[in-house]
CSV table of C-alpha atoms in Angstrom, one decimal:
chain,number,residue,atom,x,y,z
S,264,UNK,CA,0.0,0.0,0.0
S,265,UNK,CA,2.8,2.4,0.9
S,266,UNK,CA,4.5,1.7,-2.4
S,267,UNK,CA,1.2,2.3,-4.3
S,268,UNK,CA,0.7,5.5,-2.4
S,269,UNK,CA,4.2,6.7,-3.3
S,270,UNK,CA,3.6,5.9,-7.0
S,271,UNK,CA,0.3,7.7,-7.0
S,272,UNK,CA,1.9,10.7,-5.3
S,273,UNK,CA,4.6,10.7,-8.0
S,274,UNK,CA,2.0,10.6,-10.8
S,275,UNK,CA,0.1,13.5,-9.3
S,276,UNK,CA,3.4,15.5,-8.9
S,277,UNK,CA,4.4,14.8,-12.5
S,278,UNK,CA,1.0,15.8,-13.8
S,279,UNK,CA,1.2,19.0,-11.8
S,280,UNK,CA,4.6,19.8,-13.2
S,281,UNK,CA,3.5,19.2,-16.8
S,282,UNK,CA,0.3,21.3,-16.3
S,283,UNK,CA,2.4,24.2,-14.9
S,284,UNK,CA,4.4,24.6,-18.1
S,285,UNK,CA,7.2,27.1,-18.1
S,286,UNK,CA,5.7,29.2,-15.3
S,287,UNK,CA,7.2,29.5,-11.9
S,288,UNK,CA,5.3,30.4,-8.8
S,289,UNK,CA,6.2,33.2,-6.4
S,290,UNK,CA,7.0,30.6,-3.7
S,291,UNK,CA,9.4,28.7,-6.0
S,292,UNK,CA,11.2,31.9,-7.1
S,293,UNK,CA,11.5,33.1,-3.5
S,294,UNK,CA,13.4,29.9,-2.8
S,295,UNK,CA,15.9,30.6,-5.6
S,296,UNK,CA,16.3,34.4,-5.3
S,297,UNK,CA,19.9,34.1,-4.1
S,298,UNK,CA,20.8,31.1,-6.2
S,299,UNK,CA,23.8,32.0,-8.4
S,300,UNK,CA,22.5,29.6,-11.1
S,301,UNK,CA,19.3,31.6,-11.5
S,302,UNK,CA,18.9,34.9,-13.3
S,303,UNK,CA,15.9,37.2,-12.9
S,304,UNK,CA,15.1,39.8,-15.6
S,305,UNK,CA,12.6,42.6,-15.4
S,306,UNK,CA,11.2,43.0,-18.9
S,307,UNK,CA,9.4,46.3,-18.2
S,308,UNK,CA,10.5,49.8,-19.1
S,309,UNK,CA,13.6,51.0,-17.2
S,310,UNK,CA,11.6,53.7,-15.5
S,311,UNK,CA,9.2,51.2,-14.0
S,312,UNK,CA,12.2,49.1,-12.9
S,313,UNK,CA,13.7,52.1,-11.1
S,314,UNK,CA,10.5,52.6,-9.1
S,315,UNK,CA,10.5,49.1,-7.7
S,316,UNK,CA,11.6,45.7,-8.7
S,317,UNK,CA,12.2,42.2,-7.4
S,318,UNK,CA,15.4,42.0,-5.4
S,319,UNK,CA,18.3,40.7,-7.6
S,320,UNK,CA,16.4,41.3,-10.8
S,321,UNK,CA,18.3,42.9,-13.7
S,322,UNK,CA,16.5,45.5,-15.9
S,323,UNK,CA,16.1,44.2,-19.4
S,324,UNK,CA,13.3,46.1,-21.3
S,325,UNK,CA,12.0,43.8,-24.0
S,326,UNK,CA,11.6,46.7,-26.4
S,327,UNK,CA,15.5,46.8,-26.7
S,328,UNK,CA,15.3,43.7,-28.8
S,329,UNK,CA,13.0,45.3,-31.5
S,330,UNK,CA,13.2,48.2,-33.9
S,331,UNK,CA,11.5,51.5,-33.4
S,332,UNK,CA,11.6,52.7,-37.0
S,333,UNK,CA,10.4,52.5,-39.7
S,334,UNK,CA,8.0,50.0,-38.0
S,335,UNK,CA,7.8,49.7,-34.3
S,336,UNK,CA,8.2,46.2,-32.8
S,337,UNK,CA,10.0,44.1,-35.5
S,338,UNK,CA,12.9,42.0,-34.1
S,339,UNK,CA,16.4,43.1,-34.7
S,340,UNK,CA,18.9,40.7,-36.4
S,341,UNK,CA,20.1,37.6,-34.5
S,342,UNK,CA,23.5,39.2,-34.0
S,343,UNK,CA,22.1,42.4,-32.6
S,344,UNK,CA,19.8,40.4,-30.3
S,345,UNK,CA,22.7,38.4,-29.0
S,346,UNK,CA,24.7,41.5,-28.4
S,347,UNK,CA,21.9,43.2,-26.4
S,348,UNK,CA,21.4,40.1,-24.4
S,349,UNK,CA,25.1,39.9,-23.6
S,350,UNK,CA,25.1,43.6,-22.5
S,351,UNK,CA,22.4,42.6,-19.9
S,352,UNK,CA,24.4,39.6,-18.7
S,353,UNK,CA,22.1,36.9,-20.1
S,354,UNK,CA,23.6,33.4,-19.6
S,355,UNK,CA,21.9,30.5,-21.4
S,356,UNK,CA,23.5,28.0,-19.1
S,357,UNK,CA,21.5,29.3,-16.1
S,358,UNK,CA,17.8,29.1,-15.3
S,359,UNK,CA,16.3,32.4,-16.5
S,360,UNK,CA,13.2,33.8,-14.9
S,361,UNK,CA,11.3,36.7,-16.6
S,362,UNK,CA,8.6,39.0,-15.3
S,363,UNK,CA,6.8,42.3,-16.0
S,364,UNK,CA,3.4,43.7,-15.1
S,365,UNK,CA,0.9,41.4,-16.8
S,366,UNK,CA,3.0,38.9,-18.6
S,367,UNK,CA,3.0,40.3,-22.1
S,368,UNK,CA,6.6,41.8,-22.1
S,369,UNK,CA,7.9,38.7,-20.4
S,370,UNK,CA,6.1,36.4,-22.8
S,371,UNK,CA,7.6,38.1,-25.8
S,372,UNK,CA,11.0,37.9,-24.3
S,373,UNK,CA,10.4,34.2,-23.5
S,374,UNK,CA,9.6,33.5,-27.2
S,375,UNK,CA,12.7,35.4,-28.3
S,376,UNK,CA,15.0,33.7,-25.8
S,377,UNK,CA,13.7,30.2,-26.8
S,378,UNK,CA,14.2,31.1,-30.5
S,379,UNK,CA,17.7,32.2,-29.7
S,380,UNK,CA,18.5,28.8,-28.1
S,381,UNK,CA,17.9,29.3,-24.3
S,382,UNK,CA,16.7,26.0,-22.9
S,383,UNK,CA,15.6,26.9,-19.3
S,384,UNK,CA,13.4,29.9,-19.3
S,385,UNK,CA,10.5,30.5,-17.0
S,386,UNK,CA,7.8,33.2,-16.5
S,387,UNK,CA,6.8,34.3,-13.0
S,388,UNK,CA,3.2,33.5,-12.6
S,389,UNK,CA,1.4,36.6,-11.4
S,390,UNK,CA,4.4,38.8,-12.2
S,391,UNK,CA,5.3,41.7,-9.9
S,392,UNK,CA,1.9,42.2,-8.4
S,393,UNK,CA,1.8,38.6,-7.1
S,394,UNK,CA,5.3,38.9,-5.8
S,395,UNK,CA,4.4,42.1,-3.8
S,396,UNK,CA,1.1,40.6,-2.6
S,397,UNK,CA,3.1,37.7,-1.1
S,398,UNK,CA,5.4,40.3,0.7
S,399,UNK,CA,8.5,39.0,-1.0
S,400,UNK,CA,11.6,41.3,-1.2
S,401,UNK,CA,11.6,44.3,-3.5
S,402,UNK,CA,14.0,47.2,-3.9
S,403,UNK,CA,14.8,50.3,-5.9
S,404,UNK,CA,18.5,49.5,-5.9
S,405,UNK,CA,19.5,48.4,-9.4
S,406,UNK,CA,21.4,45.2,-9.9
S,407,UNK,CA,24.3,45.8,-12.3
S,408,UNK,CA,24.8,42.9,-14.8
S,409,UNK,CA,28.1,41.3,-15.6
S,410,UNK,CA,28.4,41.4,-19.4
S,411,UNK,CA,28.4,38.0,-21.2
S,412,UNK,CA,28.9,36.7,-24.7
S,413,UNK,CA,25.7,35.0,-25.9
S,414,UNK,CA,26.4,32.2,-28.3
S,415,UNK,CA,23.0,31.7,-30.0
S,416,UNK,CA,21.7,28.5,-31.5
S,417,UNK,CA,18.9,30.2,-33.5
S,418,UNK,CA,15.8,28.4,-34.6
S,419,UNK,CA,13.3,30.7,-36.3
S,420,UNK,CA,10.8,28.0,-37.1
S,421,UNK,CA,8.2,29.8,-34.9
S,422,UNK,CA,8.9,33.2,-36.6
S,423,UNK,CA,6.6,34.4,-39.4
S,424,UNK,CA,7.0,37.3,-41.8
S,425,UNK,CA,4.1,39.2,-43.4
S,426,UNK,CA,4.6,37.2,-46.6
S,427,UNK,CA,4.3,34.0,-44.6
S,428,UNK,CA,1.0,35.1,-43.1
S,429,UNK,CA,-0.4,36.2,-46.5
S,430,UNK,CA,0.5,32.8,-47.9
S,431,UNK,CA,-0.9,30.7,-45.0
S,432,UNK,CA,-3.8,32.5,-43.3
S,433,UNK,CA,-6.5,31.3,-45.8
S,434,UNK,CA,-5.6,27.6,-45.5
S,435,UNK,CA,-8.2,25.4,-43.8
S,436,UNK,CA,-5.7,24.1,-41.3
S,437,UNK,CA,-4.5,27.5,-40.2
S,438,UNK,CA,-6.1,29.8,-37.7
S,439,UNK,CA,-5.0,33.4,-37.2
S,440,UNK,CA,-5.4,34.7,-33.6
S,441,UNK,CA,-5.4,38.4,-32.6
S,442,UNK,CA,-4.3,38.7,-28.9
S,443,UNK,CA,-5.1,42.4,-28.5
S,444,UNK,CA,-7.7,44.0,-26.3
S,445,UNK,CA,-11.3,44.0,-27.7
S,446,UNK,CA,-11.3,47.7,-28.5
S,447,UNK,CA,-8.2,47.2,-30.7
S,448,UNK,CA,-9.6,44.2,-32.5
S,449,UNK,CA,-12.9,46.0,-33.1
S,450,UNK,CA,-11.2,49.2,-34.3
S,451,UNK,CA,-12.8,51.4,-31.6
S,452,UNK,CA,-9.4,52.4,-30.2
S,453,UNK,CA,-7.8,55.4,-32.0
S,454,UNK,CA,-4.6,53.3,-32.5
S,455,UNK,CA,-6.4,50.6,-34.4
S,456,UNK,CA,-8.5,50.4,-37.6
S,457,UNK,CA,-9.5,46.9,-36.9
S,458,UNK,CA,-7.8,43.5,-37.4
S,459,UNK,CA,-6.3,41.4,-40.1
S,460,UNK,CA,-8.9,39.9,-42.3
S,461,UNK,CA,-9.8,36.4,-41.2
S,462,UNK,CA,-8.4,36.7,-37.7
S,463,UNK,CA,-10.3,35.7,-34.5
S,464,UNK,CA,-10.0,37.5,-31.2
S,465,UNK,CA,-8.6,35.9,-28.1
S,466,UNK,CA,-7.8,38.8,-25.7
S,467,UNK,CA,-4.6,37.9,-23.8
S,468,UNK,CA,-6.3,39.4,-20.7
S,469,UNK,CA,-8.5,36.3,-20.6
S,470,UNK,CA,-5.5,34.2,-19.7
S,471,UNK,CA,-5.4,35.5,-16.2
S,472,UNK,CA,-7.7,35.1,-13.2
S,473,UNK,CA,-8.8,37.9,-10.9
S,474,UNK,CA,-5.5,37.5,-9.0
S,475,UNK,CA,-3.5,37.9,-12.1
S,476,UNK,CA,-2.4,34.3,-12.2
S,477,UNK,CA,-2.6,32.1,-15.3
S,478,UNK,CA,-5.8,30.2,-15.3
S,479,UNK,CA,-5.9,26.4,-15.1
S,480,UNK,CA,-5.2,24.3,-18.2
S,481,UNK,CA,-8.8,23.1,-18.1
S,482,UNK,CA,-10.3,26.6,-18.2
S,483,UNK,CA,-7.9,27.7,-20.9
S,484,UNK,CA,-8.5,24.6,-23.1
S,485,UNK,CA,-12.2,25.4,-22.9
S,486,UNK,CA,-11.6,29.0,-23.9
S,487,UNK,CA,-9.5,28.1,-26.9
S,488,UNK,CA,-11.9,25.3,-28.0
S,489,UNK,CA,-14.8,27.7,-27.9
S,490,UNK,CA,-12.9,29.9,-30.4
S,491,UNK,CA,-12.2,26.9,-32.7
S,492,UNK,CA,-8.5,26.9,-31.8
S,493,UNK,CA,-7.5,23.2,-31.7
S,494,UNK,CA,-4.3,21.4,-31.5
S,495,UNK,CA,-4.6,19.8,-35.0
S,496,UNK,CA,-4.3,23.3,-36.6
S,497,UNK,CA,-1.4,25.6,-37.2
S,498,UNK,CA,-2.0,28.6,-35.0
S,499,UNK,CA,-0.6,32.0,-35.9
S,500,UNK,CA,-0.5,34.7,-33.2
S,501,UNK,CA,-0.2,38.4,-33.5
S,502,UNK,CA,-1.1,41.6,-31.6
S,503,UNK,CA,0.1,45.2,-32.0
S,504,UNK,CA,3.8,44.5,-31.7
S,505,UNK,CA,3.6,40.7,-30.8
S,506,UNK,CA,4.1,41.2,-27.1
S,507,UNK,CA,0.7,39.8,-26.1
S,508,UNK,CA,1.2,37.2,-28.7
S,509,UNK,CA,4.3,36.1,-26.8
S,510,UNK,CA,2.3,35.4,-23.7
S,511,UNK,CA,-0.2,33.2,-25.6
S,512,UNK,CA,2.7,31.4,-27.2
S,513,UNK,CA,4.2,30.5,-23.9
S,514,UNK,CA,0.9,29.3,-22.5
S,515,UNK,CA,-0.1,27.3,-25.5
S,516,UNK,CA,3.2,25.6,-26.1
S,517,UNK,CA,4.2,24.8,-22.5
S,518,UNK,CA,1.0,24.7,-20.5
S,519,UNK,CA,-1.5,23.4,-23.0
S,520,UNK,CA,0.6,21.2,-25.2
S,521,UNK,CA,0.1,22.9,-28.6
S,522,UNK,CA,2.9,21.8,-31.0
S,523,UNK,CA,2.3,24.0,-34.0
S,524,UNK,CA,2.2,27.7,-32.9
S,525,UNK,CA,3.9,30.5,-34.7
S,526,UNK,CA,4.2,34.3,-34.1
S,527,UNK,CA,3.8,36.9,-36.8
S,528,UNK,CA,6.5,39.3,-35.5
S,529,UNK,CA,5.7,42.4,-37.6
S,530,UNK,CA,2.1,42.1,-36.3
S,531,UNK,CA,-0.6,44.7,-36.7
S,532,UNK,CA,1.8,47.6,-36.9
S,533,UNK,CA,3.6,46.2,-40.0
S,534,UNK,CA,0.4,44.9,-41.6
S,535,UNK,CA,-1.4,48.3,-41.5
S,536,UNK,CA,1.7,50.3,-42.4
S,537,UNK,CA,2.0,48.2,-45.5
S,538,UNK,CA,-1.6,49.3,-46.4
S,539,UNK,CA,-3.0,45.8,-46.1
S,540,UNK,CA,-6.8,45.8,-45.8
S,541,UNK,CA,-8.1,45.2,-42.3
S,542,UNK,CA,-11.7,44.4,-41.5
């Protein structure tokens, strides 16, 4: 009986670990905050970092990895990305934990780091709000990174260009998902004229519960299924600058088990700038 109970406990633990995906809890991170094998990066704007941040976290605004002109939000070259990561002290041999305010900036950085070859990357579930709510250590004192040389093992198989999207979005086995807020998707926000023709809306805000934590796999699977997003299809994600898309990518590929998820990096900003018709 004891052996059976031990096996049952192990199964339950394993299921829980799989369901969690690449998300780390506040409690787990608190136990690693002084571990030299763990790096914590704050993906928010530097001004927000200076106001308050998790102790031992390094400021690394995700926007530094993308262009500002002529189109805001498109990724820089692989060499430039590696150089920026090295300037912030990123070390792919360590466990990397990312956070921001609501998970979007951290989600985009997760997608980029995985594409560049990082193997052990986590997102803090609940982000900074959950950390502060649990009364874990915060500070205003910046942590200065020790510069590194990032040797990337780049795999852009999850990266799509505008031409890729144009060629694939009408296929029956492809579904295009807009992760922006409803007013952006509907075109009622001044910054948006609508959405890419054929896209469906899955607002990334729906990923979180009222405490800011990622919802259960069961609840999220129901949500995606209700939108017709199933694991047998190729899913293409985008938002305004593919930040919200990064959060959906992390959830779908690590928590829900989707195996064919891509991100349209240029996103809405590029699509509308190129004068492509939106609905």
